[in-house]
């Protein structure tokens, strides 16, 4: 079945450092790919998405590119802030279905 | 416009009881899906409804059920609660017409079973 693999956390960075969170997927066909963020005690917020190969999703300084050849959708940000501390989830949606398959999540801790 | 609204936000139940959680999707969204989030199992898909019909179901026992009303609002029910049902239950909505539609989540309902 379809699956998503994320790098283990926590990822600990200093403010203004460069962030990469790796995400790879296994899927039949060409799923849509998403990054969601969860702040403590809250639900999931969509961060960005990409619906086809080579698409780049971006939002709030975060970026991710849909790489079909490497089945990856790595999340990057050039300069993180303390307020970016949260858990980040990579997900794919099964073709034709409104169902998300999530990775295990990566906790990001940013210190001043 | 208003986001996905879930009620109640927090609740405590006793083993063996049942619980009903409610979800109001974003206006115009016809697909509503439910997810369970636990520290051990992560985010797991429960089921999805579109125009009052269940289109997709995850691997959960029959104690977990749901329904959708004509106004797209949805409820999920868990009967004969077990300690392991303690979790954050997330409702999500989307237009539901094709893959790639953005799926928006509510704040969740925190269920504690004691």
PDB file of C-alpha atoms in Angstrom:
ATOM      1  CA  UNK A   1       0.000   0.000   0.000  1.00  0.00           C
ATOM      2  CA  UNK A   2       0.903   3.652  -0.078  1.00  0.00           C
ATOM      3  CA  UNK A   3       3.218   4.928   2.619  1.00  0.00           C
ATOM      4  CA  UNK A   4       5.202   7.963   3.709  1.00  0.00           C
ATOM      5  CA  UNK A   5       8.546   7.932   5.493  1.00  0.00           C
ATOM      6  CA  UNK A   6       9.849  10.938   7.387  1.00  0.00           C
ATOM      7  CA  UNK A   7      13.122  11.543   9.126  1.00  0.00           C
ATOM      8  CA  UNK A   8      13.141  10.884  12.835  1.00  0.00           C
ATOM      9  CA  UNK A   9      13.073  13.818  15.171  1.00  0.00           C
ATOM     10  CA  UNK A  10      13.439  15.881  17.083  1.00  0.00           C
ATOM     11  CA  UNK A  11      15.300  18.270  14.871  1.00  0.00           C
ATOM     12  CA  UNK A  12      16.937  20.908  17.036  1.00  0.00           C
ATOM     13  CA  UNK A  13      18.116  24.139  15.425  1.00  0.00           C
ATOM     14  CA  UNK A  14      19.152  27.619  16.406  1.00  0.00           C
ATOM     15  CA  UNK A  15      17.152  30.565  15.154  1.00  0.00           C
ATOM     16  CA  UNK A  16      18.033  31.573  11.558  1.00  0.00           C
ATOM     17  CA  UNK A  17      19.459  28.134  10.744  1.00  0.00           C
ATOM     18  CA  UNK A  18      18.579  26.267   7.540  1.00  0.00           C
ATOM     19  CA  UNK A  19      15.956  23.566   7.838  1.00  0.00           C
ATOM     20  CA  UNK A  20      15.505  20.363   5.886  1.00  0.00           C
ATOM     21  CA  UNK A  21      13.043  17.661   6.838  1.00  0.00           C
ATOM     22  CA  UNK A  22      13.235  14.639   4.585  1.00  0.00           C
ATOM     23  CA  UNK A  23      10.149  12.897   3.256  1.00  0.00           C
ATOM     24  CA  UNK A  24       9.935  10.004   0.822  1.00  0.00           C
ATOM     25  CA  UNK A  25       6.882   8.137  -0.329  1.00  0.00           C
ATOM     26  CA  UNK A  26       5.757   4.897  -1.880  1.00  0.00           C
ATOM     27  CA  UNK A  27       2.656   5.049  -4.021  1.00  0.00           C
ATOM     28  CA  UNK A  28       1.045   3.659  -7.108  1.00  0.00           C
ATOM     29  CA  UNK A  29       0.270   6.317  -9.642  1.00  0.00           C
ATOM     30  CA  UNK A  30       0.875   9.984  -8.975  1.00  0.00           C
ATOM     31  CA  UNK A  31      -0.475  11.099  -5.632  1.00  0.00           C
ATOM     32  CA  UNK A  32      -0.719  14.666  -4.408  1.00  0.00           C
ATOM     33  CA  UNK A  33       1.742  15.546  -1.664  1.00  0.00           C
ATOM     34  CA  UNK A  34       1.262  17.754   1.370  1.00  0.00           C
ATOM     35  CA  UNK A  35       3.031  19.160   4.378  1.00  0.00           C
ATOM     36  CA  UNK A  36       0.959  19.851   7.463  1.00  0.00           C
ATOM     37  CA  UNK A  37       2.087  21.498  10.694  1.00  0.00           C
ATOM     38  CA  UNK A  38       0.739  20.889  14.177  1.00  0.00           C
ATOM     39  CA  UNK A  39       1.375  23.322  17.011  1.00  0.00           C
ATOM     40  CA  UNK A  40       1.044  22.091  20.593  1.00  0.00           C
ATOM     41  CA  UNK A  41      -2.548  21.320  21.543  1.00  0.00           C
ATOM     42  CA  UNK A  42      -3.898  22.157  18.106  1.00  0.00           C
ATOM     43  CA  UNK A  43      -5.136  20.432  14.975  1.00  0.00           C
ATOM     44  CA  UNK A  44      -3.326  20.207  11.655  1.00  0.00           C
ATOM     45  CA  UNK A  45      -2.725  23.211   9.445  1.00  0.00           C
ATOM     46  CA  UNK A  46      -1.887  22.851   5.786  1.00  0.00           C
ATOM     47  CA  UNK A  47       1.541  24.301   5.147  1.00  0.00           C
ATOM     48  CA  UNK A  48       1.936  23.591   1.433  1.00  0.00           C
ATOM     49  CA  UNK A  49       1.070  21.115  -1.278  1.00  0.00           C
ATOM     50  CA  UNK A  50       2.071  19.896  -4.735  1.00  0.00           C
ATOM     51  CA  UNK A  51      -0.151  17.971  -7.085  1.00  0.00           C
ATOM     52  CA  UNK A  52       2.205  16.841  -9.850  1.00  0.00           C
ATOM     53  CA  UNK A  53       5.844  16.097 -10.551  1.00  0.00           C
ATOM     54  CA  UNK A  54       8.240  19.074 -10.406  1.00  0.00           C
ATOM     55  CA  UNK A  55       5.607  21.266  -8.733  1.00  0.00           C
ATOM     56  CA  UNK A  56       7.004  23.405  -5.941  1.00  0.00           C
ATOM     57  CA  UNK A  57       4.753  24.228  -3.029  1.00  0.00           C
ATOM     58  CA  UNK A  58       5.639  27.221  -0.882  1.00  0.00           C
ATOM     59  CA  UNK A  59       4.213  29.113   2.064  1.00  0.00           C
ATOM     60  CA  UNK A  60       5.567  31.265   4.916  1.00  0.00           C
ATOM     61  CA  UNK A  61       9.148  30.741   3.730  1.00  0.00           C
ATOM     62  CA  UNK A  62       8.792  26.953   3.551  1.00  0.00           C
ATOM     63  CA  UNK A  63       9.260  25.136   0.265  1.00  0.00           C
ATOM     64  CA  UNK A  64       9.027  21.581  -1.028  1.00  0.00           C
ATOM     65  CA  UNK A  65       9.406  20.171  -4.542  1.00  0.00           C
ATOM     66  CA  UNK A  66       7.615  17.061  -5.813  1.00  0.00           C
ATOM     67  CA  UNK A  67      10.415  14.810  -7.124  1.00  0.00           C
ATOM     68  CA  UNK A  68       8.979  11.814  -8.929  1.00  0.00           C
ATOM     69  CA  UNK A  69      12.372  10.352  -9.825  1.00  0.00           C
ATOM     70  CA  UNK A  70      13.411  10.136  -6.180  1.00  0.00           C
ATOM     71  CA  UNK A  71       9.857   9.837  -4.769  1.00  0.00           C
ATOM     72  CA  UNK A  72      10.627  12.658  -2.378  1.00  0.00           C
ATOM     73  CA  UNK A  73       9.039  15.836  -1.055  1.00  0.00           C
ATOM     74  CA  UNK A  74      11.588  17.340   1.317  1.00  0.00           C
ATOM     75  CA  UNK A  75      10.606  20.393   3.337  1.00  0.00           C
ATOM     76  CA  UNK A  76      13.059  23.318   3.469  1.00  0.00           C
ATOM     77  CA  UNK A  77      13.245  26.755   5.014  1.00  0.00           C
ATOM     78  CA  UNK A  78      16.156  29.116   4.698  1.00  0.00           C
ATOM     79  CA  UNK A  79      15.952  30.706   8.141  1.00  0.00           C
ATOM     80  CA  UNK A  80      13.845  29.212  10.924  1.00  0.00           C
ATOM     81  CA  UNK A  81      12.276  31.151  13.764  1.00  0.00           C
ATOM     82  CA  UNK A  82      11.381  30.120  17.296  1.00  0.00           C
ATOM     83  CA  UNK A  83       7.731  30.289  16.254  1.00  0.00           C
ATOM     84  CA  UNK A  84       8.347  27.481  13.722  1.00  0.00           C
ATOM     85  CA  UNK A  85       8.718  25.008  16.582  1.00  0.00           C
ATOM     86  CA  UNK A  86       6.038  22.403  15.924  1.00  0.00           C
ATOM     87  CA  UNK A  87       5.504  18.925  14.538  1.00  0.00           C
ATOM     88  CA  UNK A  88       5.602  18.628  10.759  1.00  0.00           C
ATOM     89  CA  UNK A  89       3.765  15.888   8.889  1.00  0.00           C
ATOM     90  CA  UNK A  90       4.331  14.816   5.317  1.00  0.00           C
ATOM     91  CA  UNK A  91       1.309  13.218   3.656  1.00  0.00           C
ATOM     92  CA  UNK A  92       0.039  11.916   0.346  1.00  0.00           C
ATOM     93  CA  UNK A  93      -3.472  11.578  -0.925  1.00  0.00           C
ATOM     94  CA  UNK A  94      -4.527   8.445  -2.685  1.00  0.00           C
ATOM     95  CA  UNK A  95      -5.494   9.118  -6.266  1.00  0.00           C
ATOM     96  CA  UNK A  96      -9.206   9.642  -6.554  1.00  0.00           C
ATOM     97  CA  UNK A  97      -9.778   9.546  -2.823  1.00  0.00           C
ATOM     98  CA  UNK A  98     -10.022  12.161  -0.118  1.00  0.00           C
ATOM     99  CA  UNK A  99      -7.818  10.128   2.167  1.00  0.00           C
ATOM    100  CA  UNK A 100      -4.437  11.156   3.490  1.00  0.00           C
ATOM    101  CA  UNK A 101      -1.629   8.796   4.389  1.00  0.00           C
ATOM    102  CA  UNK A 102       0.686  10.456   6.891  1.00  0.00           C
ATOM    103  CA  UNK A 103       4.277  10.041   7.900  1.00  0.00           C
ATOM    104  CA  UNK A 104       5.115   9.716  11.578  1.00  0.00           C
ATOM    105  CA  UNK A 105       5.803  13.421  11.988  1.00  0.00           C
ATOM    106  CA  UNK A 106       9.024  15.292  12.750  1.00  0.00           C
ATOM    107  CA  UNK A 107       9.264  17.524  15.785  1.00  0.00           C
ATOM    108  CA  UNK A 108      11.202  20.750  15.186  1.00  0.00           C
ATOM    109  CA  UNK A 109      12.614  22.662  18.129  1.00  0.00           C
ATOM    110  CA  UNK A 110      14.093  26.088  17.421  1.00  0.00           C
ATOM    111  CA  UNK A 111      16.031  27.854  20.155  1.00  0.00           C
ATOM    112  CA  UNK A 112      16.790  31.598  20.312  1.00  0.00           C
TER     113      UNK A 112
ATOM    114  CA  UNK B   1     -15.048  31.893   6.072  1.00  0.00           C
ATOM    115  CA  UNK B   2     -15.358  29.620   9.071  1.00  0.00           C
ATOM    116  CA  UNK B   3     -13.065  26.621   9.277  1.00  0.00           C
ATOM    117  CA  UNK B   4     -13.819  23.067  10.280  1.00  0.00           C
ATOM    118  CA  UNK B   5     -15.532  23.082  13.664  1.00  0.00           C
ATOM    119  CA  UNK B   6     -15.430  20.163  16.046  1.00  0.00           C
ATOM    120  CA  UNK B   7     -17.338  19.658  19.265  1.00  0.00           C
ATOM    121  CA  UNK B   8     -16.728  18.937  22.020  1.00  0.00           C
ATOM    122  CA  UNK B   9     -13.075  19.890  22.276  1.00  0.00           C
ATOM    123  CA  UNK B  10     -12.376  17.855  25.384  1.00  0.00           C
ATOM    124  CA  UNK B  11     -14.193  14.998  27.003  1.00  0.00           C
ATOM    125  CA  UNK B  12     -13.605  12.257  29.518  1.00  0.00           C
ATOM    126  CA  UNK B  13     -15.466   8.960  29.330  1.00  0.00           C
ATOM    127  CA  UNK B  14     -15.434   5.717  31.260  1.00  0.00           C
ATOM    128  CA  UNK B  15     -14.570   2.341  29.771  1.00  0.00           C
ATOM    129  CA  UNK B  16     -17.626   0.700  28.267  1.00  0.00           C
ATOM    130  CA  UNK B  17     -19.437   3.948  27.555  1.00  0.00           C
ATOM    131  CA  UNK B  18     -20.039   5.343  24.122  1.00  0.00           C
ATOM    132  CA  UNK B  19     -19.186   8.753  22.695  1.00  0.00           C
ATOM    133  CA  UNK B  20     -20.396  10.879  19.801  1.00  0.00           C
ATOM    134  CA  UNK B  21     -18.213  13.562  18.238  1.00  0.00           C
ATOM    135  CA  UNK B  22     -19.514  16.210  15.920  1.00  0.00           C
ATOM    136  CA  UNK B  23     -17.984  18.007  12.962  1.00  0.00           C
ATOM    137  CA  UNK B  24     -19.160  20.921  10.837  1.00  0.00           C
ATOM    138  CA  UNK B  25     -17.181  21.214   7.602  1.00  0.00           C
ATOM    139  CA  UNK B  26     -16.219  24.344   5.762  1.00  0.00           C
ATOM    140  CA  UNK B  27     -19.193  25.771   3.897  1.00  0.00           C
ATOM    141  CA  UNK B  28     -19.474  24.181   0.465  1.00  0.00           C
ATOM    142  CA  UNK B  29     -17.340  21.163   1.338  1.00  0.00           C
ATOM    143  CA  UNK B  30     -19.082  17.851   0.743  1.00  0.00           C
ATOM    144  CA  UNK B  31     -16.372  15.462   1.885  1.00  0.00           C
ATOM    145  CA  UNK B  32     -15.778  14.885   5.567  1.00  0.00           C
ATOM    146  CA  UNK B  33     -13.183  12.496   6.893  1.00  0.00           C
ATOM    147  CA  UNK B  34     -12.071  11.463  10.351  1.00  0.00           C
ATOM    148  CA  UNK B  35      -8.645  10.606  11.718  1.00  0.00           C
ATOM    149  CA  UNK B  36      -7.387   9.264  15.017  1.00  0.00           C
ATOM    150  CA  UNK B  37      -4.098  10.573  16.381  1.00  0.00           C
ATOM    151  CA  UNK B  38      -2.229   8.764  19.143  1.00  0.00           C
ATOM    152  CA  UNK B  39       1.413   8.927  20.250  1.00  0.00           C
ATOM    153  CA  UNK B  40       1.916   5.262  19.406  1.00  0.00           C
ATOM    154  CA  UNK B  41       0.096   4.905  16.091  1.00  0.00           C
ATOM    155  CA  UNK B  42       0.330   8.427  14.751  1.00  0.00           C
ATOM    156  CA  UNK B  43      -2.372   9.692  12.412  1.00  0.00           C
ATOM    157  CA  UNK B  44      -4.695   7.006  11.144  1.00  0.00           C
ATOM    158  CA  UNK B  45      -7.587   7.345   8.741  1.00  0.00           C
ATOM    159  CA  UNK B  46     -10.958   6.250  10.097  1.00  0.00           C
ATOM    160  CA  UNK B  47     -13.466   6.918   7.315  1.00  0.00           C
ATOM    161  CA  UNK B  48     -14.631   9.426   4.750  1.00  0.00           C
ATOM    162  CA  UNK B  49     -18.115  10.524   3.791  1.00  0.00           C
ATOM    163  CA  UNK B  50     -19.267  12.300   0.671  1.00  0.00           C
ATOM    164  CA  UNK B  51     -22.867  13.333   0.099  1.00  0.00           C
ATOM    165  CA  UNK B  52     -24.039  11.187   3.016  1.00  0.00           C
ATOM    166  CA  UNK B  53     -22.307   8.046   1.697  1.00  0.00           C
ATOM    167  CA  UNK B  54     -19.263   6.388   3.189  1.00  0.00           C
ATOM    168  CA  UNK B  55     -16.698   6.228   0.391  1.00  0.00           C
ATOM    169  CA  UNK B  56     -13.679   4.946   2.207  1.00  0.00           C
ATOM    170  CA  UNK B  57     -12.955   3.201   5.480  1.00  0.00           C
ATOM    171  CA  UNK B  58      -9.778   2.550   7.441  1.00  0.00           C
ATOM    172  CA  UNK B  59      -8.824  -0.496   9.464  1.00  0.00           C
ATOM    173  CA  UNK B  60     -10.740   0.114  12.640  1.00  0.00           C
ATOM    174  CA  UNK B  61     -13.159  -2.213  14.437  1.00  0.00           C
ATOM    175  CA  UNK B  62     -16.882  -1.904  13.987  1.00  0.00           C
ATOM    176  CA  UNK B  63     -17.144  -0.003  17.275  1.00  0.00           C
ATOM    177  CA  UNK B  64     -16.122   3.026  15.264  1.00  0.00           C
ATOM    178  CA  UNK B  65     -18.886   4.353  13.057  1.00  0.00           C
ATOM    179  CA  UNK B  66     -19.910   7.572  11.455  1.00  0.00           C
ATOM    180  CA  UNK B  67     -22.517   9.289   9.420  1.00  0.00           C
ATOM    181  CA  UNK B  68     -23.034  12.407   7.398  1.00  0.00           C
ATOM    182  CA  UNK B  69     -26.132  14.518   7.189  1.00  0.00           C
ATOM    183  CA  UNK B  70     -27.639  16.290   4.207  1.00  0.00           C
ATOM    184  CA  UNK B  71     -26.024  19.573   5.266  1.00  0.00           C
ATOM    185  CA  UNK B  72     -22.603  17.787   5.187  1.00  0.00           C
ATOM    186  CA  UNK B  73     -22.212  17.903   8.955  1.00  0.00           C
ATOM    187  CA  UNK B  74     -20.831  14.643  10.298  1.00  0.00           C
ATOM    188  CA  UNK B  75     -20.750  12.661  13.494  1.00  0.00           C
ATOM    189  CA  UNK B  76     -18.616   9.786  14.560  1.00  0.00           C
ATOM    190  CA  UNK B  77     -19.487   7.368  17.298  1.00  0.00           C
ATOM    191  CA  UNK B  78     -17.354   5.016  19.314  1.00  0.00           C
ATOM    192  CA  UNK B  79     -19.184   2.378  21.317  1.00  0.00           C
ATOM    193  CA  UNK B  80     -17.930   0.246  24.183  1.00  0.00           C
ATOM    194  CA  UNK B  81     -14.980   2.520  24.804  1.00  0.00           C
ATOM    195  CA  UNK B  82     -11.604   1.037  25.618  1.00  0.00           C
ATOM    196  CA  UNK B  83      -8.615   2.700  27.264  1.00  0.00           C
ATOM    197  CA  UNK B  84      -6.793   2.524  23.938  1.00  0.00           C
ATOM    198  CA  UNK B  85      -9.416   4.749  22.335  1.00  0.00           C
ATOM    199  CA  UNK B  86      -7.957   7.717  24.179  1.00  0.00           C
ATOM    200  CA  UNK B  87      -6.773   9.963  21.381  1.00  0.00           C
ATOM    201  CA  UNK B  88      -7.171  13.181  19.495  1.00  0.00           C
ATOM    202  CA  UNK B  89      -9.915  12.745  16.895  1.00  0.00           C
ATOM    203  CA  UNK B  90      -9.535  15.036  13.938  1.00  0.00           C
ATOM    204  CA  UNK B  91     -12.194  15.880  11.429  1.00  0.00           C
ATOM    205  CA  UNK B  92     -11.272  17.173   8.000  1.00  0.00           C
ATOM    206  CA  UNK B  93     -13.218  18.509   5.076  1.00  0.00           C
ATOM    207  CA  UNK B  94     -12.651  19.141   1.389  1.00  0.00           C
ATOM    208  CA  UNK B  95     -14.568  19.752  -1.798  1.00  0.00           C
ATOM    209  CA  UNK B  96     -14.147  16.042  -2.336  1.00  0.00           C
ATOM    210  CA  UNK B  97     -14.412  15.948  -6.090  1.00  0.00           C
ATOM    211  CA  UNK B  98     -10.903  14.893  -7.012  1.00  0.00           C
ATOM    212  CA  UNK B  99      -7.544  14.033  -5.551  1.00  0.00           C
ATOM    213  CA  UNK B 100      -5.366  17.029  -4.912  1.00  0.00           C
ATOM    214  CA  UNK B 101      -8.192  18.918  -3.260  1.00  0.00           C
ATOM    215  CA  UNK B 102      -6.850  20.552  -0.154  1.00  0.00           C
ATOM    216  CA  UNK B 103      -8.044  18.812   2.973  1.00  0.00           C
ATOM    217  CA  UNK B 104      -8.615  21.154   5.917  1.00  0.00           C
ATOM    218  CA  UNK B 105      -8.568  19.999   9.509  1.00  0.00           C
ATOM    219  CA  UNK B 106     -10.402  21.077  12.609  1.00  0.00           C
ATOM    220  CA  UNK B 107      -8.836  21.611  16.018  1.00  0.00           C
ATOM    221  CA  UNK B 108      -9.806  18.120  17.110  1.00  0.00           C
ATOM    222  CA  UNK B 109     -11.666  16.489  19.963  1.00  0.00           C
ATOM    223  CA  UNK B 110      -9.507  15.212  22.789  1.00  0.00           C
ATOM    224  CA  UNK B 111     -11.003  12.010  24.183  1.00  0.00           C
ATOM    225  CA  UNK B 112      -9.742  10.494  27.405  1.00  0.00           C
ATOM    226  CA  UNK B 113     -11.073   7.081  28.447  1.00  0.00           C
ATOM    227  CA  UNK B 114     -10.618   6.207  32.105  1.00  0.00           C
TER     228      UNK B 114
END
